[in-house]
PDB file of C-alpha atoms in Angstrom:
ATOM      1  CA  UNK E  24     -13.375 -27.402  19.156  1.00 71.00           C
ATOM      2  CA  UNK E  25     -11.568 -27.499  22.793  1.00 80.00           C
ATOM      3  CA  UNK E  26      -7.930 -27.255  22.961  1.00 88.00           C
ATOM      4  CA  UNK E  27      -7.689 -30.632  25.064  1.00 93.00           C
ATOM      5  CA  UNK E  28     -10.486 -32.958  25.485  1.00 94.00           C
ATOM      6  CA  UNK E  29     -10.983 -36.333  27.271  1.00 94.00           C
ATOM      7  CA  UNK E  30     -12.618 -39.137  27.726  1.00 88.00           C
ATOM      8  CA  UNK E  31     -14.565 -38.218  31.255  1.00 89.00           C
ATOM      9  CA  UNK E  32     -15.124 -41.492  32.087  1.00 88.00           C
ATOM     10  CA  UNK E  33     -15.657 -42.714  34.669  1.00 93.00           C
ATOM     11  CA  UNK E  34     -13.327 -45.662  34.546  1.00 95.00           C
ATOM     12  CA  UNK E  35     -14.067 -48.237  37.630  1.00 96.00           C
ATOM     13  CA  UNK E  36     -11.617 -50.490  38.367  1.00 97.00           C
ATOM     14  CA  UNK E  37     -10.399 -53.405  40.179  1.00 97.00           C
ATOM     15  CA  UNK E  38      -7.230 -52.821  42.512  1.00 97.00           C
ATOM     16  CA  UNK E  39      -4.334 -53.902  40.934  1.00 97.00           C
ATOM     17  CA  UNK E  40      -5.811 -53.626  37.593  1.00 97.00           C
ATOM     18  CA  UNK E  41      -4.414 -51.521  34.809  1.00 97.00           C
ATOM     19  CA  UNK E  42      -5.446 -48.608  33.256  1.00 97.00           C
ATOM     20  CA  UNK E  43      -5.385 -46.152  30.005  1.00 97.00           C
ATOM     21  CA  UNK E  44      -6.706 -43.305  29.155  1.00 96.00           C
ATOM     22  CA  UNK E  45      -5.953 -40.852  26.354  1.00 95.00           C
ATOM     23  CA  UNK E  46      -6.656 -37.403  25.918  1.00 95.00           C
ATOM     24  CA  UNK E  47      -6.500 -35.397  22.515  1.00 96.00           C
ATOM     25  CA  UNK E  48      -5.230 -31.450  21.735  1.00 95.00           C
ATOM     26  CA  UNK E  49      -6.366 -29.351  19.021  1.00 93.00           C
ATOM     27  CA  UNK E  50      -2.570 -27.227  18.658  1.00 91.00           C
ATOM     28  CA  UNK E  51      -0.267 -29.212  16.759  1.00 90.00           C
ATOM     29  CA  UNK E  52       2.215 -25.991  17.885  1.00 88.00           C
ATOM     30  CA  UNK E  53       1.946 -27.236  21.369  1.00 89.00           C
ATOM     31  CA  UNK E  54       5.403 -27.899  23.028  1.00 85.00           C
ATOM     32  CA  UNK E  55       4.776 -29.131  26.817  1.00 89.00           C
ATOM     33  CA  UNK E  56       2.780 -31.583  27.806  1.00 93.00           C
ATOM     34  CA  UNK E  57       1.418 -32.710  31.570  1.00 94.00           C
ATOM     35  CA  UNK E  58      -0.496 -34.688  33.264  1.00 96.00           C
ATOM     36  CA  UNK E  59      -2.305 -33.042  36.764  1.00 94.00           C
ATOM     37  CA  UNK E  60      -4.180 -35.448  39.108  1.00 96.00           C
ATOM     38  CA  UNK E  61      -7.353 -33.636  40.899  1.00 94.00           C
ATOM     39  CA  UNK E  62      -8.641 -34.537  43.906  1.00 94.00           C
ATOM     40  CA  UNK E  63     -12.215 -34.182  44.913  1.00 89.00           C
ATOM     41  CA  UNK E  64     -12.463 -30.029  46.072  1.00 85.00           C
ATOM     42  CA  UNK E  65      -8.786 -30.176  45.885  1.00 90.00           C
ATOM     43  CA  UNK E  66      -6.273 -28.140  43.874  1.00 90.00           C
ATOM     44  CA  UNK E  67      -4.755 -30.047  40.790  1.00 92.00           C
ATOM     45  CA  UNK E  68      -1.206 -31.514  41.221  1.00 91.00           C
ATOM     46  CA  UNK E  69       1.836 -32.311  39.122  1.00 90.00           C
ATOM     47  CA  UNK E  70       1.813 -36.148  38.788  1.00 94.00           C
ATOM     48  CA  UNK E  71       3.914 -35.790  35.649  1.00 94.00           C
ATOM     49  CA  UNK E  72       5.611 -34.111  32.734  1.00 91.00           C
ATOM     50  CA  UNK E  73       5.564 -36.079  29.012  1.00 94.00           C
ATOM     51  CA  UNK E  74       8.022 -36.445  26.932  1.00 89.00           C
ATOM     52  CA  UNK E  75       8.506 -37.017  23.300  1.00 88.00           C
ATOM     53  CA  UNK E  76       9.688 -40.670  23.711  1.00 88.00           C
ATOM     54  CA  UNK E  77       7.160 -41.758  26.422  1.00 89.00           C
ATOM     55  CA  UNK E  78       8.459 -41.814  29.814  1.00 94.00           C
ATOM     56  CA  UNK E  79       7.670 -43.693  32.897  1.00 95.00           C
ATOM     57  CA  UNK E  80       7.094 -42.526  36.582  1.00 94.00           C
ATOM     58  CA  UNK E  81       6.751 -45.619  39.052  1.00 96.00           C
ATOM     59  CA  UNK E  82       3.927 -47.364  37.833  1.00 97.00           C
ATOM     60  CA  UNK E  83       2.269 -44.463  35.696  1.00 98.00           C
ATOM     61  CA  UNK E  84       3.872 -44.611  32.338  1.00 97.00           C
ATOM     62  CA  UNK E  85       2.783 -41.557  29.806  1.00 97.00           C
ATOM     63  CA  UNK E  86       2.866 -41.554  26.069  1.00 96.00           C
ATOM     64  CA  UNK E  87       2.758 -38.421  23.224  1.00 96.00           C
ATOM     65  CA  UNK E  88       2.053 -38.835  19.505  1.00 94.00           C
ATOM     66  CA  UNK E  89       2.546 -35.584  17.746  1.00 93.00           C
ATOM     67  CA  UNK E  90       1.275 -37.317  14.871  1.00 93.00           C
ATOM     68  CA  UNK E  91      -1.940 -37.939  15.872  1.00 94.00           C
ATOM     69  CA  UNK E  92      -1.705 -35.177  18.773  1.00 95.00           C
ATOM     70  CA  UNK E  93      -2.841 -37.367  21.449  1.00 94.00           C
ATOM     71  CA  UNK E  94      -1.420 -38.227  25.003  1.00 96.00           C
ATOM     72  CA  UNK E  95      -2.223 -41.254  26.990  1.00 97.00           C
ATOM     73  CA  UNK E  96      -1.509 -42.697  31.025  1.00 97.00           C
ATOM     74  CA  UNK E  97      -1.337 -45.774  31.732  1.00 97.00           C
ATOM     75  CA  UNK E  98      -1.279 -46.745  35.382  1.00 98.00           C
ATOM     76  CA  UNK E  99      -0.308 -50.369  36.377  1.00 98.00           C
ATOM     77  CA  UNK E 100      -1.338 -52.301  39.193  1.00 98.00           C
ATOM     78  CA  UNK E 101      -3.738 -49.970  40.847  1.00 98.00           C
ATOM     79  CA  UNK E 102      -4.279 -48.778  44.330  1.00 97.00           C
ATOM     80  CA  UNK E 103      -7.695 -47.429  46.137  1.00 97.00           C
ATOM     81  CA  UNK E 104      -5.333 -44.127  46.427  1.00 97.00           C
ATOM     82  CA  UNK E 105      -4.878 -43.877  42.558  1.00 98.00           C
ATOM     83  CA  UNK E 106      -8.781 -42.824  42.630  1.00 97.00           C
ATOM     84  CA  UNK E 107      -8.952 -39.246  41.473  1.00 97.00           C
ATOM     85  CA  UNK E 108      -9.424 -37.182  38.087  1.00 96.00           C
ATOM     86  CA  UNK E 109      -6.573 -37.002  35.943  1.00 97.00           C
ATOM     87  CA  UNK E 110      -6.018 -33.796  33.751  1.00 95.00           C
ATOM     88  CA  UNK E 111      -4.466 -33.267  30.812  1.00 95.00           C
ATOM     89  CA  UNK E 112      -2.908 -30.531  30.411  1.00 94.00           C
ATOM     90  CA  UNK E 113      -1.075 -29.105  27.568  1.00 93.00           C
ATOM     91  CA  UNK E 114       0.743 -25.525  26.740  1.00 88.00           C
ATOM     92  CA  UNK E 115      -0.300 -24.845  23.297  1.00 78.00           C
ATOM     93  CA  UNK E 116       1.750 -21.595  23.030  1.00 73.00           C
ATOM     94  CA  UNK E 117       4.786 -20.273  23.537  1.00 66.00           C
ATOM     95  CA  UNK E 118       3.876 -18.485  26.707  1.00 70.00           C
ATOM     96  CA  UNK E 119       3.615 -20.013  29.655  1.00 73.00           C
ATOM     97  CA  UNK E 120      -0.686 -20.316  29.987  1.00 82.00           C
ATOM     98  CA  UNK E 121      -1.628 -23.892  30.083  1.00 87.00           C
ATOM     99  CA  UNK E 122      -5.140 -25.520  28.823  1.00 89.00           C
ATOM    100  CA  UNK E 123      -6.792 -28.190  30.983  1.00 91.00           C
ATOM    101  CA  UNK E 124      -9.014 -31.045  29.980  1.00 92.00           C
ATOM    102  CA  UNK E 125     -11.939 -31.261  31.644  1.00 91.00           C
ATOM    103  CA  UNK E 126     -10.635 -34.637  33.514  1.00 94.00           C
ATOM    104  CA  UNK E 127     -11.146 -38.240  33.477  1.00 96.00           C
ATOM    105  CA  UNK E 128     -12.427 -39.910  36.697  1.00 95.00           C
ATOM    106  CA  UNK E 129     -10.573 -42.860  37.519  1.00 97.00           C
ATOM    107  CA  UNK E 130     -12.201 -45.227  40.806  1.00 97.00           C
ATOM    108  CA  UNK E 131     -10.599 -47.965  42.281  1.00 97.00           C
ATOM    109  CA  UNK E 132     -12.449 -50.261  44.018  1.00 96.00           C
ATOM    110  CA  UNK E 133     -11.429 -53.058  46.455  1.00 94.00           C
TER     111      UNK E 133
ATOM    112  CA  UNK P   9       9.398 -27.727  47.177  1.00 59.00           C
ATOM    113  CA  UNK P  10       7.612 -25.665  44.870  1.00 78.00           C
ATOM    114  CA  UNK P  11       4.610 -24.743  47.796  1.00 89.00           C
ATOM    115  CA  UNK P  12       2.039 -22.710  46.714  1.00 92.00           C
ATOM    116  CA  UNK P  13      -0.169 -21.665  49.761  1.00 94.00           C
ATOM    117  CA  UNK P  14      -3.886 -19.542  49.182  1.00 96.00           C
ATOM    118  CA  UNK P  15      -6.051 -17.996  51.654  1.00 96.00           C
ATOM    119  CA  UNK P  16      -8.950 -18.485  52.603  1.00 96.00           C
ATOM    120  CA  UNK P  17      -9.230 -21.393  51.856  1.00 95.00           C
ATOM    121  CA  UNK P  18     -13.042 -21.043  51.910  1.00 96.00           C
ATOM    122  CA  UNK P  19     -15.240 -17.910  52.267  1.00 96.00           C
ATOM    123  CA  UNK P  20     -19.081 -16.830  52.238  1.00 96.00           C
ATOM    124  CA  UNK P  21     -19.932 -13.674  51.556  1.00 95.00           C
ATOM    125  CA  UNK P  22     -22.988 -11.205  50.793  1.00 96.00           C
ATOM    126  CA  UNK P  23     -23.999  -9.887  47.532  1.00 96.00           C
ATOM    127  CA  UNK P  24     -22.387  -6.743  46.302  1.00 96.00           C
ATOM    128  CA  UNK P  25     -19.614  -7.209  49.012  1.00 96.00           C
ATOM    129  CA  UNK P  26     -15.641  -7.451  47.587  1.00 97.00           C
ATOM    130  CA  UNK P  27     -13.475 -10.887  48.596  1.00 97.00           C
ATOM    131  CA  UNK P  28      -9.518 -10.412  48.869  1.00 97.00           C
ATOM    132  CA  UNK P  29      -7.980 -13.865  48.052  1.00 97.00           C
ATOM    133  CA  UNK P  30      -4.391 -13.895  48.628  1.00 96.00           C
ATOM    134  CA  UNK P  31      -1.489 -16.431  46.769  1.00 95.00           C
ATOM    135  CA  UNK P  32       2.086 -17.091  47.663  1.00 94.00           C
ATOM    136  CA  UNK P  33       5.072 -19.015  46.546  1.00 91.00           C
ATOM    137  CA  UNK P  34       6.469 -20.311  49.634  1.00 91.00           C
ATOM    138  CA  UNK P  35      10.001 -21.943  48.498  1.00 85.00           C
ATOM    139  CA  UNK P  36      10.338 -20.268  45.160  1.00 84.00           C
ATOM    140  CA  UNK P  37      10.035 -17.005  43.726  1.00 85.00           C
ATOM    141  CA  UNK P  38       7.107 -16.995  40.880  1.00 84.00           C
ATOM    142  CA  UNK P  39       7.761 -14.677  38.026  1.00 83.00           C
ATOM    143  CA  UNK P  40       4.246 -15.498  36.692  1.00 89.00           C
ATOM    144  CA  UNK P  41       1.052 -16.377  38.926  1.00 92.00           C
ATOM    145  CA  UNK P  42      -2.184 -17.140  36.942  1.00 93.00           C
ATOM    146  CA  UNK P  43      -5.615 -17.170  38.203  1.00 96.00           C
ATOM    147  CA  UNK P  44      -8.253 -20.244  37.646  1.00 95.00           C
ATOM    148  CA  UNK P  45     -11.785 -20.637  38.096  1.00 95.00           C
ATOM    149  CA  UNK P  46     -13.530 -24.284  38.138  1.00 92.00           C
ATOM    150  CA  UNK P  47     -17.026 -24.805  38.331  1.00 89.00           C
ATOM    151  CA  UNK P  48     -18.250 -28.458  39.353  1.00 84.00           C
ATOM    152  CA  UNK P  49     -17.287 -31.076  37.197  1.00 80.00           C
ATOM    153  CA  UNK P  50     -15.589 -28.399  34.792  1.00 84.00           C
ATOM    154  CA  UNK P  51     -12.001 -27.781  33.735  1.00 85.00           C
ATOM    155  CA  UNK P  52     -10.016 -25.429  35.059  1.00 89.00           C
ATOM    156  CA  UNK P  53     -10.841 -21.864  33.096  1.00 91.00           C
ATOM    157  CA  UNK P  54      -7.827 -19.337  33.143  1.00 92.00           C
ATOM    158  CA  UNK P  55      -8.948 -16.230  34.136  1.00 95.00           C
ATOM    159  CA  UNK P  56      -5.594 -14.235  34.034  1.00 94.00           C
ATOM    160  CA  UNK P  57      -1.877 -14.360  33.840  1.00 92.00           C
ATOM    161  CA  UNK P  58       0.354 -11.808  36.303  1.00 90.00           C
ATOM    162  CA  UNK P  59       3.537 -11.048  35.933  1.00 85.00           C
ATOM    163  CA  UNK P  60       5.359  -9.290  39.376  1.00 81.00           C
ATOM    164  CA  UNK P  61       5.454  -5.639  39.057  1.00 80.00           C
ATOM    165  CA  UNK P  62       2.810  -5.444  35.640  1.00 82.00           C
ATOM    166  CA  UNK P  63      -0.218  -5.327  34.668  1.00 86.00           C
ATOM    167  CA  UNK P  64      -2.291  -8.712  34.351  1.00 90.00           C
ATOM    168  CA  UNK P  65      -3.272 -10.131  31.290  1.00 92.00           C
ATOM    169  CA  UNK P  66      -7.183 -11.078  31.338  1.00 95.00           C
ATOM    170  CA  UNK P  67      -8.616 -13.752  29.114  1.00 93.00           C
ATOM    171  CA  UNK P  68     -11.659 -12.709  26.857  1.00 92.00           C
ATOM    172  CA  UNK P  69     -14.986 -12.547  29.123  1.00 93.00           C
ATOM    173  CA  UNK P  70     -13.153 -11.933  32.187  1.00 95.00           C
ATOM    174  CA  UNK P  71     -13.715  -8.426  33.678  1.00 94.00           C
ATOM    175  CA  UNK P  72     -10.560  -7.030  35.334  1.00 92.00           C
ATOM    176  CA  UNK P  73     -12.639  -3.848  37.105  1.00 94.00           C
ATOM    177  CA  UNK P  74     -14.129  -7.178  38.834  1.00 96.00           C
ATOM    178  CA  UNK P  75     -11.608  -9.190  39.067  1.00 96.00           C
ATOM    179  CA  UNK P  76      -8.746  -6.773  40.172  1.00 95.00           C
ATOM    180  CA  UNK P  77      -5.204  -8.580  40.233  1.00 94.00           C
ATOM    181  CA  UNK P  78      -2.027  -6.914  42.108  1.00 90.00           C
ATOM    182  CA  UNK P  79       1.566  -8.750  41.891  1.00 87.00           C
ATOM    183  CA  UNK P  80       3.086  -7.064  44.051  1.00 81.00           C
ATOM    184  CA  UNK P  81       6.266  -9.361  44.641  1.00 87.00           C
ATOM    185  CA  UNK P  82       8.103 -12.527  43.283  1.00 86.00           C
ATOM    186  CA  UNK P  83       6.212 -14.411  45.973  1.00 90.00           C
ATOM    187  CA  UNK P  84       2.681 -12.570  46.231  1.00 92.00           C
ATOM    188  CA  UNK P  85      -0.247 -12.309  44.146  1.00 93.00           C
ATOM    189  CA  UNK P  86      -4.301 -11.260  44.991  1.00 95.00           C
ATOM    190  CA  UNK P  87      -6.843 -11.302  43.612  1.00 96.00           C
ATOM    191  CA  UNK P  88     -10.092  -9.420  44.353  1.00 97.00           C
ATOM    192  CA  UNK P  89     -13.697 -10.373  43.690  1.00 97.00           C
ATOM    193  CA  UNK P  90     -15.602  -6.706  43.662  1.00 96.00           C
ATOM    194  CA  UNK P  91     -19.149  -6.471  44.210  1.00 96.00           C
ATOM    195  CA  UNK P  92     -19.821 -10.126  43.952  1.00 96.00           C
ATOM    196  CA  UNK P  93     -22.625 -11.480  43.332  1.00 96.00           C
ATOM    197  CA  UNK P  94     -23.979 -15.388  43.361  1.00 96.00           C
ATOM    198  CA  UNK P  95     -22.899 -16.452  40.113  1.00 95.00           C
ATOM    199  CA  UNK P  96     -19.701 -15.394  41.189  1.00 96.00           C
ATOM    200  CA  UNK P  97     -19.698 -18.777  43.577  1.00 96.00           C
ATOM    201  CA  UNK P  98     -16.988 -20.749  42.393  1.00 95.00           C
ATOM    202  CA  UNK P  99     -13.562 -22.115  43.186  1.00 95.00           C
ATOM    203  CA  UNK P 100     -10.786 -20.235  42.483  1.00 97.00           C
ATOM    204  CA  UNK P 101      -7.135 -21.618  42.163  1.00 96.00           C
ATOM    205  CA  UNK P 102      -4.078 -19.706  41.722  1.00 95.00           C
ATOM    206  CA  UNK P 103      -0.667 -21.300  40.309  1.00 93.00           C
ATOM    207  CA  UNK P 104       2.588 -20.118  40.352  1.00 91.00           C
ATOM    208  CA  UNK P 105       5.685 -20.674  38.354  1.00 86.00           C
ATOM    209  CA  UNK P 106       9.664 -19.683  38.217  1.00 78.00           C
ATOM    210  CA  UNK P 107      11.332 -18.155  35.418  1.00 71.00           C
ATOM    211  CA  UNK P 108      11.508 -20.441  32.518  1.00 69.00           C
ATOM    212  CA  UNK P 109       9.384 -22.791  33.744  1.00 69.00           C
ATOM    213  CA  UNK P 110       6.305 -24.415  32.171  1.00 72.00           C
ATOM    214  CA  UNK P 111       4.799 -26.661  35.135  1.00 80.00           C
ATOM    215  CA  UNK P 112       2.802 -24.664  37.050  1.00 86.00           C
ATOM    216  CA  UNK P 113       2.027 -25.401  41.466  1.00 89.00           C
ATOM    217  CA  UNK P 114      -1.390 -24.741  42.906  1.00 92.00           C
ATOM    218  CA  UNK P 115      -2.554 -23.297  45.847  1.00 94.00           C
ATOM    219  CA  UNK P 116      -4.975 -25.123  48.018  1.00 94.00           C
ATOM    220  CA  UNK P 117      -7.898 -22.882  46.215  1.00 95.00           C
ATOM    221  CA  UNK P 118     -10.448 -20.618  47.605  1.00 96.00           C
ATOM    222  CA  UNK P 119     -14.193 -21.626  47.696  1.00 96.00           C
ATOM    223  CA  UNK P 120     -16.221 -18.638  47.489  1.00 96.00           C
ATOM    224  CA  UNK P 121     -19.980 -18.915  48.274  1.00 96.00           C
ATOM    225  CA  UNK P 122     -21.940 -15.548  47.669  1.00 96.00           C
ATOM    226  CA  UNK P 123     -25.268 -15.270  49.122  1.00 96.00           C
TER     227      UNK P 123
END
């Protein structure tokens, strides 16, 4: 079983629609969570950490449940720029490596 | 901050020829530096962890006669494809991160073609 998988997608939406994705991680241990956005032949970056009690960055709000050991974004009214692969990523350890989904691809059309 | 700068950004190179790819913190000084490999459409696949002044720490499958890692400072890592061959084509991504932290920074990556 992979550490984190997710739903590839792709997801194709509307602008200003919302959407959710969820990702899932085999390490109940794991203490640090992330999500990464990934550009097409770009290098991932940091969109944003989660946190135990959900938090909320702009309009890209990300939930944990240990319980289940699942993450989810939700991004609200879309924009043609939010078009890229989102990782999940997730530290399963207590060193510092990090496991990566494999991404889902999230297009927003006009 | 938190800049994380990699060059080249794109090579080519001949079989059985060695690639230097080079990765530095710009703004921060990064303890730990790991180095990724993504195929297309794949996740990212750690290849190994280096810690400034030691010895990397290579994931199982990854060959560290080929893939030779140096640390050298808080702010500079390489690593070195040896005697590449095609299957070898890939992008690589380093990441850096400060002392007690978990998120990692990227570098731009290196696409290496080997013909």
């Amino acid at each position: 079983r992979k550490e984190v998988e997710q739903d590839p997608g792709p997801f194709n939406v509307p602008e200003g629609a919302t959407v959710a994705f969820n990702c899932t991680y085999s390490n109940s241990a794991s203490q640090s969570f992330f999500w990464y956005r990934q550009d097409c032949r770009k290098e991932p970056k940091l969109l944003m950490s989660v946190y135990s009690s959900g938090n909320e960055d702009g309009r890209f709000t990300a939930q944990l449940n240990r319980a289940s050991q699942y993450i989810s974004l939700l991004i609200r009214d879309s924009k043609l720029s939010d078009s890229a692969t989102y990782l999940c990523v997730v530290n399963p350890s207590d060193d510092y490596k990090l496991s990566f989904g494999a991404g889902t691809t999230v297009t927003v059309r006009a | 901050g938190a800049v994380v700068s990699q060059h080249p950004s794109r090579v080519i190179c001949k079989s059985g020829t060695s690639v230097k790819i080079e990765c530095r913190s710009l703004d921060f000084q990064a303890t730990t530096m790991f180095w990724y490999r993504q195929f297309p459409k794949k996740s990212l696949m750690l290849m190994a962890t280096s810690n400034e002044g030691s010895k990397a720490t290579y994931e199982q499958g990854v060959e560290k006669d080929k893939f030779l890692i140096n640390h050298a400072s808080l702010t500079l890592s390489t690593l070195t494809v040896t005697s590449a061959h095609p299957e070898d084509s890939s992008f690589y991504i380093c990441s850096a991160s400060g002392t007690g932290a978990h998120e990692q920074y990227f570098g731009p990556g290196t696409r290496l073609t080997v013909t």
